[in-house]
Amino acid sequence: MSDALGLYNYWIAIFLMMVGFYNVIASGNLVKKLIGLSIFQTSVFLLYITMGKVKDGTAPILGDGYDTFSNPLPHVLILTAIVVGIATTAVGLALVIRIQEHFGTIEEDELIAQEDSP
Amino acid sequence: MIHVVDMTLLAFLAIVAIAVTRMTNLFATSVLTGVYSLLMACIFTVLDAVDVAFTEAAVGAGISTVLFLATLSLTTQREKPQRSPNWKALCVALLTGGALVYGTFDMPHFGDPQAPVHQHVGPHYIGVSPTQIGVPNMVTSVLASYRGYDTLGETAVIFTACMAVLLLLQHEKRRDEQSTVEEKPDKEAMAHAMILRVQSKFFIPLILLFGLYVQFHGDFGPGGGFQAGVIFAAGIILYSLVNGLDKARQIIPPNVLHGLVAFGLLLYAGTGLASLFMDGNFLQYRALAEEATHGEHIGILLIELGVGITVATVMTSMFFSFSGRRRS
């Protein structure tokens, strides 16, 4: 039972990661793939933030009456990763728009069919 | 108590993720990802990561949803429905997931203060940052000072991504080249919706003001350049959604915007160079003033400003190039 309580967050992170992973490999639509990728990405964020949490700790901002703080390092890493993540997702979306304009579709099977029949 | 809140929110998160997978309407899916990000931000708050929660709420529930919707308006709203779940993919996902879950049994439990992650540099930062940097928010001091190199790199990545988006979407098929043909007012503007117009007039100044507060209060409370930049950009994006892209482009001309993208990064790198010329190392802010903590304060203020400017203008110009493209 204590295992389940202590590891629950990791399991959900893994579950989300696999949902994202499934979307990336199983979905034929390029936008849906990118949504899957961003779910995958947030699951990693969740994993890091979970590891940074300290029992009975508080947010790592100095204040009177607090001396136990959660670890600020994972927070820093993830904070910047979120903004970098949206910037790179935007590049992916821009590519999707160009693919749509060039091929007239963003479904993977139709794209492959077009490639095969010149 | 924290376990109950944490578990409930995480369960919601899992449900939303499944709903995202099952839906074929991409419009609904994009809106659901906004809900997903907001839930994630709540969880980050529960887990003490207030700065991260801030960023996730502004980026995930704000900017990223808008960018996905802008993409859908240029492509398609519906995914081609799949007849059955893809069993091969499901098997791969289940096997990988199973292996990862097996791996977690060796992980330290949730909140364990003895976990390896809390034995390394983390406690060192918590111990020395209040006296060495003199900034109450330790996330800011680690982000801007101890790990300033990392943050410079991240800002450069954001800059590069913006360049990539501009290169991909800027040329040919720009809408303004066609606008001489159709002289009618911007169709996509929503200024005719009165509730929206009045609301946005009320909210945009508050959003911008809040962005500035988050920018300059980041040393003392949750906040900083990344969050402020995204919030500021959200204000501008709201303005251009309501009043149309052309009006927004009049207020912030694209060449000013693109100049600011580079300026923010240069301000960051320039602060590093300044400390180099003042007998310190690259990005060693203590060299910037007589007193070490005073120098740190100046350095952190400048580089956070640089990050804020770059992030805000990158997000805005990305949105402009997405929504400025005509539907083919």
CSV table of C-alpha atoms in Angstrom, one decimal:
chain,number,residue,atom,x,y,z
A,1,MET,CA,0.0,0.0,0.0
A,2,SER,CA,2.8,2.4,0.9
A,3,ASP,CA,4.3,1.5,-2.4
A,4,ALA,CA,1.2,2.5,-4.3
A,5,LEU,CA,1.0,5.8,-2.4
A,6,GLY,CA,4.7,6.6,-2.8
A,7,LEU,CA,4.9,5.6,-6.5
A,8,TYR,CA,1.5,6.8,-7.7
A,9,ASN,CA,2.8,9.9,-9.3
A,10,TYR,CA,5.4,8.1,-11.3
A,11,TRP,CA,2.8,5.6,-12.6
A,12,ILE,CA,0.6,8.4,-13.8
A,13,ALA,CA,3.6,10.1,-15.4
A,14,ILE,CA,4.4,6.8,-17.2
A,15,PHE,CA,0.7,6.3,-18.1
A,16,LEU,CA,0.6,9.8,-19.7
A,17,MET,CA,3.9,9.2,-21.4
A,18,MET,CA,2.5,6.0,-23.0
A,19,VAL,CA,-0.7,7.8,-24.0
A,20,GLY,CA,1.4,10.4,-25.8
A,21,PHE,CA,3.6,7.7,-27.2
A,22,TYR,CA,0.6,5.8,-28.6
A,23,ASN,CA,-0.7,8.9,-30.2
A,24,VAL,CA,2.6,9.6,-31.8
A,25,ILE,CA,2.9,6.2,-33.4
A,26,ALA,CA,-0.7,5.1,-34.0
A,27,SER,CA,-2.3,8.3,-35.1
A,28,GLY,CA,-2.2,9.1,-38.8
A,29,ASN,CA,-2.9,12.8,-38.5
A,30,LEU,CA,0.2,15.0,-38.1
A,31,VAL,CA,-1.5,17.6,-35.7
A,32,LYS,CA,-2.7,14.7,-33.5
A,33,LYS,CA,0.9,13.3,-33.5
A,34,LEU,CA,2.1,16.7,-32.2
A,35,ILE,CA,-0.5,16.8,-29.5
A,36,GLY,CA,0.7,13.3,-28.5
A,37,LEU,CA,4.2,14.6,-28.5
A,38,SER,CA,3.3,17.5,-26.1
A,39,ILE,CA,1.5,15.1,-23.8
A,40,PHE,CA,4.6,13.0,-23.8
A,41,GLN,CA,6.6,16.1,-23.0
A,42,THR,CA,4.4,17.2,-20.1
A,43,SER,CA,4.7,13.7,-18.6
A,44,VAL,CA,8.4,14.2,-18.3
A,45,PHE,CA,7.8,17.6,-16.6
A,46,LEU,CA,5.5,15.8,-14.1
A,47,LEU,CA,8.2,13.2,-13.4
A,48,TYR,CA,10.9,15.9,-12.7
A,49,ILE,CA,8.6,18.0,-10.5
A,50,THR,CA,7.5,14.9,-8.5
A,51,MET,CA,11.1,14.1,-7.8
A,52,GLY,CA,11.7,17.7,-6.6
A,53,LYS,CA,9.0,17.5,-4.0
A,54,VAL,CA,10.1,17.2,-0.3
A,55,LYS,CA,7.6,16.0,2.3
A,56,ASP,CA,6.3,18.9,4.4
A,57,GLY,CA,8.3,21.3,2.2
A,58,THR,CA,7.2,24.5,0.7
A,59,ALA,CA,7.8,26.4,-2.5
A,60,PRO,CA,11.5,27.4,-2.6
A,61,ILE,CA,11.0,31.1,-1.8
A,62,LEU,CA,12.5,32.4,1.5
A,63,GLY,CA,10.0,33.5,4.0
A,64,ASP,CA,9.7,33.8,7.8
A,65,GLY,CA,8.8,30.6,9.5
A,66,TYR,CA,9.8,28.2,6.7
A,67,ASP,CA,12.9,26.2,6.6
A,68,THR,CA,12.0,23.1,4.6
A,69,PHE,CA,12.0,23.7,0.8
A,70,SER,CA,11.4,21.6,-2.2
A,71,ASN,CA,14.3,21.2,-4.5
A,72,PRO,CA,14.5,24.3,-6.8
A,73,LEU,CA,16.8,22.6,-9.4
A,74,PRO,CA,14.1,20.5,-11.1
A,75,HIS,CA,11.9,23.5,-11.1
A,76,VAL,CA,14.5,25.6,-13.0
A,77,LEU,CA,15.1,22.8,-15.6
A,78,ILE,CA,11.4,22.3,-16.3
A,79,LEU,CA,10.5,26.0,-16.3
A,80,THR,CA,12.8,26.6,-19.2
A,81,ALA,CA,11.9,23.3,-20.8
A,82,ILE,CA,8.2,24.3,-21.0
A,83,VAL,CA,9.0,27.5,-23.0
A,84,VAL,CA,11.5,25.7,-25.2
A,85,GLY,CA,8.9,23.0,-25.7
A,86,ILE,CA,6.2,25.4,-27.0
A,87,ALA,CA,8.8,27.0,-29.3
A,88,THR,CA,9.8,23.7,-30.9
A,89,THR,CA,6.2,22.6,-31.1
A,90,ALA,CA,5.5,25.8,-33.0
A,91,VAL,CA,8.3,24.7,-35.5
A,92,GLY,CA,6.5,21.4,-35.9
A,93,LEU,CA,3.1,23.1,-36.5
A,94,ALA,CA,4.7,25.4,-39.1
A,95,LEU,CA,6.0,22.3,-40.9
A,96,VAL,CA,2.5,20.8,-40.8
A,97,ILE,CA,1.1,23.9,-42.4
A,98,ARG,CA,3.7,23.7,-45.2
A,99,ILE,CA,3.0,20.0,-45.7
A,100,GLN,CA,-0.7,20.8,-46.0
A,101,GLU,CA,0.0,23.6,-48.5
A,102,HIS,CA,2.2,21.4,-50.6
A,103,PHE,CA,0.4,18.1,-50.5
A,104,GLY,CA,-3.1,19.1,-49.6
A,105,THR,CA,-3.4,16.7,-46.7
A,106,ILE,CA,-1.8,16.0,-43.3
A,107,GLU,CA,-2.9,12.4,-43.1
A,108,GLU,CA,0.1,10.1,-43.1
A,109,ASP,CA,-1.3,7.3,-45.3
A,110,GLU,CA,-2.4,9.8,-48.0
A,111,LEU,CA,1.0,11.4,-47.9
A,112,ILE,CA,2.6,8.0,-48.5
A,113,ALA,CA,0.2,7.2,-51.3
A,114,GLN,CA,1.1,10.5,-53.0
A,115,GLU,CA,4.8,9.7,-52.7
A,116,ASP,CA,4.3,6.3,-54.2
A,117,SER,CA,2.3,7.5,-57.3
A,118,PRO,CA,4.2,10.4,-58.8
B,1,MET,CA,-4.4,15.8,2.5
B,2,ILE,CA,-1.9,16.6,-0.2
B,3,HIS,CA,-2.0,13.0,-1.3
B,4,VAL,CA,-5.8,13.2,-1.8
B,5,VAL,CA,-5.6,16.4,-3.9
B,6,ASP,CA,-2.6,15.2,-5.8
B,7,MET,CA,-4.2,11.8,-6.6
B,8,THR,CA,-7.6,13.4,-7.7
B,9,LEU,CA,-5.9,15.9,-10.0
B,10,LEU,CA,-3.7,13.2,-11.5
B,11,ALA,CA,-6.7,10.9,-12.1
B,12,PHE,CA,-8.4,13.8,-13.9
B,13,LEU,CA,-5.3,14.3,-16.0
B,14,ALA,CA,-5.3,10.6,-17.0
B,15,ILE,CA,-9.0,10.8,-18.0
B,16,VAL,CA,-8.4,14.0,-20.1
B,17,ALA,CA,-5.4,12.3,-21.8
B,18,ILE,CA,-7.6,9.3,-22.8
B,19,ALA,CA,-10.3,11.6,-24.1
B,20,VAL,CA,-7.7,13.4,-26.2
B,21,THR,CA,-6.6,10.1,-27.7
B,22,ARG,CA,-10.2,8.9,-28.5
B,23,MET,CA,-11.5,12.1,-30.1
B,24,THR,CA,-11.3,12.6,-33.8
B,25,ASN,CA,-12.5,16.2,-33.8
B,26,LEU,CA,-9.2,18.1,-33.7
B,27,PHE,CA,-10.8,21.4,-32.6
B,28,ALA,CA,-12.2,19.7,-29.4
B,29,THR,CA,-8.8,17.9,-28.9
B,30,SER,CA,-6.9,21.2,-28.9
B,31,VAL,CA,-9.3,22.8,-26.4
B,32,LEU,CA,-8.9,19.7,-24.2
B,33,THR,CA,-5.2,20.0,-24.3
B,34,GLY,CA,-5.7,23.5,-22.8
B,35,VAL,CA,-7.7,21.8,-20.0
B,36,TYR,CA,-5.0,19.3,-19.6
B,37,SER,CA,-2.3,22.0,-19.2
B,38,LEU,CA,-4.4,23.9,-16.6
B,39,LEU,CA,-4.8,20.6,-14.6
B,40,MET,CA,-1.1,20.1,-14.9
B,41,ALA,CA,-0.5,23.6,-13.6
B,42,CYS,CA,-2.7,22.9,-10.6
B,43,ILE,CA,-0.6,19.7,-9.9
B,44,PHE,CA,2.6,21.7,-10.1
B,45,THR,CA,1.2,24.2,-7.5
B,46,VAL,CA,0.4,21.3,-5.2
B,47,LEU,CA,3.9,19.9,-5.7
B,48,ASP,CA,5.4,23.3,-4.6
B,49,ALA,CA,6.6,24.3,-8.1
B,50,VAL,CA,4.9,27.6,-8.3
B,51,ASP,CA,7.2,29.1,-10.9
B,52,VAL,CA,6.6,26.1,-13.2
B,53,ALA,CA,2.9,26.2,-12.6
B,54,PHE,CA,2.9,29.8,-13.7
B,55,THR,CA,4.7,29.0,-16.9
B,56,GLU,CA,2.6,25.9,-17.7
B,57,ALA,CA,-0.7,27.8,-17.2
B,58,ALA,CA,0.4,30.6,-19.5
B,59,VAL,CA,2.1,28.5,-22.1
B,60,GLY,CA,0.0,25.3,-22.1
B,61,ALA,CA,-3.5,26.8,-21.5
B,62,GLY,CA,-2.8,30.0,-23.4
B,63,ILE,CA,-0.3,30.2,-26.2
B,64,SER,CA,-0.1,26.5,-27.2
B,65,THR,CA,-3.9,26.2,-27.6
B,66,VAL,CA,-3.9,29.3,-29.8
B,67,LEU,CA,-1.1,28.0,-32.0
B,68,PHE,CA,-2.9,24.6,-32.4
B,69,LEU,CA,-6.1,26.4,-33.3
B,70,ALA,CA,-4.3,28.6,-35.8
B,71,THR,CA,-2.8,25.5,-37.4
B,72,LEU,CA,-6.2,23.8,-37.6
B,73,SER,CA,-7.7,26.9,-39.3
B,74,LEU,CA,-5.1,26.4,-42.0
B,75,THR,CA,-5.3,22.7,-42.3
B,76,THR,CA,-8.3,20.5,-41.3
B,77,GLN,CA,-10.5,20.2,-38.3
B,78,ARG,CA,-11.2,16.5,-38.5
B,79,GLU,CA,-8.9,13.6,-38.2
B,80,LYS,CA,-9.5,10.7,-40.5
B,81,PRO,CA,-11.3,8.2,-38.2
B,82,GLN,CA,-9.5,5.0,-37.6
B,83,ARG,CA,-11.6,1.8,-37.6
B,84,SER,CA,-10.0,0.0,-34.7
B,85,PRO,CA,-7.3,0.8,-32.3
B,86,ASN,CA,-3.9,0.1,-33.6
B,87,TRP,CA,-3.0,-3.1,-31.8
B,88,LYS,CA,0.6,-3.1,-32.7
B,89,ALA,CA,1.1,0.4,-31.3
B,90,LEU,CA,-0.9,-0.4,-28.3
B,91,CYS,CA,1.3,-3.5,-27.6
B,92,VAL,CA,4.5,-1.4,-27.9
B,93,ALA,CA,3.1,1.2,-25.6
B,94,LEU,CA,1.9,-1.3,-23.0
B,95,LEU,CA,5.3,-3.2,-23.1
B,96,THR,CA,7.3,0.0,-22.7
B,97,GLY,CA,5.0,1.2,-20.0
B,98,GLY,CA,5.2,-2.1,-18.2
B,99,ALA,CA,9.0,-2.0,-18.3
B,100,LEU,CA,9.0,1.6,-17.0
B,101,VAL,CA,6.6,0.7,-14.1
B,102,TYR,CA,8.9,-2.2,-13.2
B,103,GLY,CA,11.7,0.3,-13.1
B,104,THR,CA,9.8,2.6,-10.6
B,105,PHE,CA,10.0,0.0,-7.8
B,106,ASP,CA,13.6,1.0,-7.2
B,107,MET,CA,12.6,4.7,-7.2
B,108,PRO,CA,12.6,6.8,-4.0
B,109,HIS,CA,9.1,7.3,-2.7
B,110,PHE,CA,7.1,10.5,-3.2
B,111,GLY,CA,8.4,13.3,-1.0
B,112,ASP,CA,11.3,11.3,0.5
B,113,PRO,CA,13.8,13.8,1.8
B,114,GLN,CA,16.6,11.1,1.6
B,115,ALA,CA,16.1,10.7,-2.2
B,116,PRO,CA,19.4,11.0,-4.2
B,117,VAL,CA,18.1,14.1,-6.0
B,118,HIS,CA,18.1,16.0,-2.7
B,119,GLN,CA,21.7,15.0,-1.7
B,120,HIS,CA,23.6,16.7,-4.5
B,121,VAL,CA,23.7,20.4,-5.5
B,122,GLY,CA,20.0,21.1,-4.6
B,123,PRO,CA,20.6,21.5,-0.8
B,124,HIS,CA,23.8,23.5,-1.6
B,125,TYR,CA,21.8,26.0,-3.6
B,126,ILE,CA,19.2,26.2,-0.9
B,127,GLY,CA,21.9,26.7,1.7
B,128,VAL,CA,24.1,29.4,0.1
B,129,SER,CA,21.7,31.2,-2.3
B,130,PRO,CA,20.1,33.5,0.4
B,131,THR,CA,23.5,34.9,1.4
B,132,GLN,CA,25.4,34.6,-1.8
B,133,ILE,CA,22.8,36.0,-4.2
B,134,GLY,CA,20.5,37.7,-1.7
B,135,VAL,CA,17.3,36.9,-3.7
B,136,PRO,CA,14.4,35.3,-1.8
B,137,ASN,CA,13.2,33.2,-4.8
B,138,MET,CA,15.7,30.4,-5.1
B,139,VAL,CA,14.3,29.3,-8.5
B,140,THR,CA,15.3,32.7,-9.8
B,141,SER,CA,18.7,32.7,-8.3
B,142,VAL,CA,19.5,29.2,-9.7
B,143,LEU,CA,18.0,30.0,-13.1
B,144,ALA,CA,19.7,33.3,-13.6
B,145,SER,CA,22.9,33.0,-11.6
B,146,TYR,CA,24.1,29.5,-10.8
B,147,ARG,CA,22.8,28.1,-14.1
B,148,GLY,CA,23.0,31.2,-16.2
B,149,TYR,CA,24.8,29.3,-19.0
B,150,ASP,CA,21.9,26.8,-19.3
B,151,THR,CA,19.4,29.6,-19.5
B,152,LEU,CA,21.4,31.5,-22.1
B,153,GLY,CA,21.4,28.3,-24.1
B,154,GLU,CA,17.6,27.9,-23.7
B,155,THR,CA,17.0,31.5,-24.8
B,156,ALA,CA,19.2,30.8,-27.9
B,157,VAL,CA,17.1,27.7,-28.6
B,158,ILE,CA,13.9,29.8,-28.4
B,159,PHE,CA,15.5,32.4,-30.7
B,160,THR,CA,16.4,29.7,-33.2
B,161,ALA,CA,13.0,28.1,-33.2
B,162,CYS,CA,11.5,31.6,-33.9
B,163,MET,CA,13.8,31.9,-36.9
B,164,ALA,CA,12.8,28.5,-38.1
B,165,VAL,CA,9.1,29.4,-37.9
B,166,LEU,CA,9.7,32.7,-39.7
B,167,LEU,CA,11.6,31.0,-42.5
B,168,LEU,CA,8.9,28.4,-42.9
B,169,LEU,CA,5.9,30.7,-42.9
B,170,GLN,CA,7.1,34.2,-43.9
B,171,HIS,CA,7.5,34.1,-47.7
B,172,GLU,CA,4.9,33.7,-50.6
B,173,LYS,CA,1.2,33.4,-49.7
B,174,ARG,CA,1.3,36.2,-47.1
B,175,ARG,CA,-2.1,37.6,-46.5
B,176,ASP,CA,-1.1,41.3,-46.7
B,177,GLU,CA,0.0,40.9,-50.4
B,178,GLN,CA,-3.6,39.9,-51.2
B,179,SER,CA,-5.2,42.5,-49.1
B,180,THR,CA,-5.1,45.1,-52.0
B,181,VAL,CA,-7.5,42.9,-53.9
B,182,GLU,CA,-10.0,42.5,-51.1
B,183,GLU,CA,-10.3,45.8,-49.4
B,184,LYS,CA,-13.0,44.7,-46.9
B,185,PRO,CA,-12.1,44.8,-43.2
B,186,ASP,CA,-10.4,41.9,-41.5
B,187,LYS,CA,-12.9,39.1,-41.5
B,188,GLU,CA,-11.2,37.2,-38.8
B,189,ALA,CA,-11.3,40.0,-36.3
B,190,MET,CA,-14.0,39.6,-33.7
B,191,ALA,CA,-14.5,43.3,-32.9
B,192,HIS,CA,-18.2,43.0,-33.8
B,193,ALA,CA,-18.8,40.7,-30.8
B,194,MET,CA,-19.6,43.3,-28.1
B,195,ILE,CA,-19.0,41.2,-25.0
B,196,LEU,CA,-15.6,40.1,-26.3
B,197,ARG,CA,-14.7,43.7,-27.2
B,198,VAL,CA,-15.6,45.2,-23.9
B,199,GLN,CA,-14.1,42.4,-21.9
B,200,SER,CA,-10.8,42.5,-23.8
B,201,LYS,CA,-10.6,46.3,-23.4
B,202,PHE,CA,-10.9,45.7,-19.7
B,203,PHE,CA,-8.5,42.8,-19.5
B,204,ILE,CA,-5.7,43.6,-21.9
B,205,PRO,CA,-4.2,46.5,-19.8
B,206,LEU,CA,-4.5,44.3,-16.7
B,207,ILE,CA,-2.7,41.4,-18.4
B,208,LEU,CA,0.1,43.6,-19.6
B,209,LEU,CA,0.4,45.2,-16.2
B,210,PHE,CA,0.5,41.8,-14.6
B,211,GLY,CA,3.2,40.7,-17.1
B,212,LEU,CA,5.4,43.6,-16.0
B,213,TYR,CA,4.7,42.8,-12.3
B,214,VAL,CA,5.7,39.2,-12.9
B,215,GLN,CA,8.8,40.4,-14.7
B,216,PHE,CA,10.2,42.7,-12.0
B,217,HIS,CA,8.9,40.9,-9.0
B,218,GLY,CA,10.4,37.6,-10.1
B,219,ASP,CA,13.3,38.0,-7.6
B,220,PHE,CA,11.0,38.0,-4.6
B,221,GLY,CA,8.0,35.9,-5.6
B,222,PRO,CA,7.1,33.4,-8.3
B,223,GLY,CA,7.8,34.8,-11.7
B,224,GLY,CA,10.6,35.9,-13.9
B,225,GLY,CA,11.4,36.5,-17.6
B,226,PHE,CA,10.0,33.3,-19.0
B,227,GLN,CA,6.6,33.7,-17.3
B,228,ALA,CA,6.4,37.4,-17.9
B,229,GLY,CA,7.3,37.1,-21.5
B,230,VAL,CA,4.5,34.5,-22.1
B,231,ILE,CA,1.9,36.5,-20.2
B,232,PHE,CA,2.8,39.7,-22.1
B,233,ALA,CA,2.6,37.9,-25.4
B,234,ALA,CA,-0.8,36.5,-24.4
B,235,GLY,CA,-2.1,40.1,-23.9
B,236,ILE,CA,-0.9,41.1,-27.4
B,237,ILE,CA,-2.3,37.9,-28.9
B,238,LEU,CA,-5.7,38.6,-27.3
B,239,TYR,CA,-5.6,42.1,-28.8
B,240,SER,CA,-4.9,40.8,-32.3
B,241,LEU,CA,-7.6,38.1,-31.9
B,242,VAL,CA,-10.2,40.7,-31.1
B,243,ASN,CA,-9.1,43.6,-33.3
B,244,GLY,CA,-7.6,41.7,-36.2
B,245,LEU,CA,-4.0,41.1,-37.2
B,246,ASP,CA,-3.6,44.2,-39.2
B,247,LYS,CA,-4.3,46.5,-36.3
B,248,ALA,CA,-2.0,44.6,-34.1
B,249,ARG,CA,0.7,44.8,-36.8
B,250,GLN,CA,0.3,48.6,-36.8
B,251,ILE,CA,0.9,48.8,-33.1
B,252,ILE,CA,3.9,46.5,-33.2
B,253,PRO,CA,5.5,46.6,-36.7
B,254,PRO,CA,7.1,43.3,-37.7
B,255,ASN,CA,10.6,44.7,-38.1
B,256,VAL,CA,10.5,46.2,-34.6
B,257,LEU,CA,9.3,42.8,-33.3
B,258,HIS,CA,12.0,40.9,-35.1
B,259,GLY,CA,14.6,43.4,-33.9
B,260,LEU,CA,13.5,42.9,-30.3
B,261,VAL,CA,13.7,39.1,-30.6
B,262,ALA,CA,17.4,39.5,-31.3
B,263,PHE,CA,17.8,42.4,-28.8
B,264,GLY,CA,16.7,40.2,-25.8
B,265,LEU,CA,19.2,37.5,-26.5
B,266,LEU,CA,22.0,40.1,-27.1
B,267,LEU,CA,21.1,41.8,-23.8
B,268,TYR,CA,21.6,38.5,-22.1
B,269,ALA,CA,24.9,37.7,-23.8
B,270,GLY,CA,26.0,41.3,-23.4
B,271,THR,CA,25.5,41.2,-19.6
B,272,GLY,CA,27.8,38.1,-19.7
B,273,LEU,CA,30.4,40.0,-21.7
B,274,ALA,CA,30.2,43.0,-19.5
B,275,SER,CA,31.0,41.0,-16.5
B,276,LEU,CA,33.9,39.4,-18.5
B,277,PHE,CA,35.3,42.9,-19.2
B,278,MET,CA,34.9,43.9,-15.5
B,279,ASP,CA,37.4,41.3,-14.3
B,280,GLY,CA,34.9,38.5,-13.7
B,281,ASN,CA,34.1,35.3,-15.6
B,282,PHE,CA,31.4,35.2,-18.3
B,283,LEU,CA,28.0,35.8,-16.6
B,284,GLN,CA,29.7,36.2,-13.2
B,285,TYR,CA,27.5,39.1,-12.1
B,286,ARG,CA,29.3,39.9,-8.9
B,287,ALA,CA,31.9,41.7,-11.0
B,288,LEU,CA,29.2,44.2,-12.1
B,289,ALA,CA,29.3,46.2,-8.9
B,290,GLU,CA,31.5,46.9,-5.8
B,291,GLU,CA,29.4,44.7,-3.6
B,292,ALA,CA,28.9,41.1,-4.7
B,293,THR,CA,25.2,40.8,-4.0
B,294,HIS,CA,24.5,44.2,-5.6
B,295,GLY,CA,26.2,43.0,-8.7
B,296,GLU,CA,24.1,39.8,-8.6
B,297,HIS,CA,21.0,41.9,-8.4
B,298,ILE,CA,21.9,44.0,-11.4
B,299,GLY,CA,22.9,40.9,-13.4
B,300,ILE,CA,19.7,39.0,-12.6
B,301,LEU,CA,17.5,42.0,-13.4
B,302,LEU,CA,19.2,42.5,-16.8
B,303,ILE,CA,19.2,38.9,-18.0
B,304,GLU,CA,15.6,38.4,-16.8
B,305,LEU,CA,14.7,41.4,-18.9
B,306,GLY,CA,16.5,40.0,-21.9
B,307,VAL,CA,14.7,36.7,-21.5
B,308,GLY,CA,11.4,38.4,-21.0
B,309,ILE,CA,11.8,40.5,-24.2
B,310,THR,CA,12.9,37.5,-26.3
B,311,VAL,CA,10.2,35.2,-25.1
B,312,ALA,CA,7.4,37.8,-25.5
B,313,THR,CA,8.5,38.8,-29.0
B,314,VAL,CA,9.1,35.2,-30.1
B,315,MET,CA,5.7,34.1,-29.0
B,316,THR,CA,4.1,37.2,-30.6
B,317,SER,CA,5.9,36.9,-33.9
B,318,MET,CA,5.2,33.2,-34.0
B,319,PHE,CA,1.5,33.9,-33.6
B,320,PHE,CA,1.7,36.7,-36.3
B,321,SER,CA,3.3,34.4,-38.8
B,322,PHE,CA,0.7,31.6,-38.1
B,323,SER,CA,-2.3,33.8,-38.4
B,324,GLY,CA,-0.9,35.9,-41.2
B,325,ARG,CA,-0.9,33.0,-43.5
B,326,ARG,CA,-3.7,32.7,-46.0
B,327,ARG,CA,-5.7,29.5,-46.2
B,328,SER,CA,-4.8,27.7,-49.4
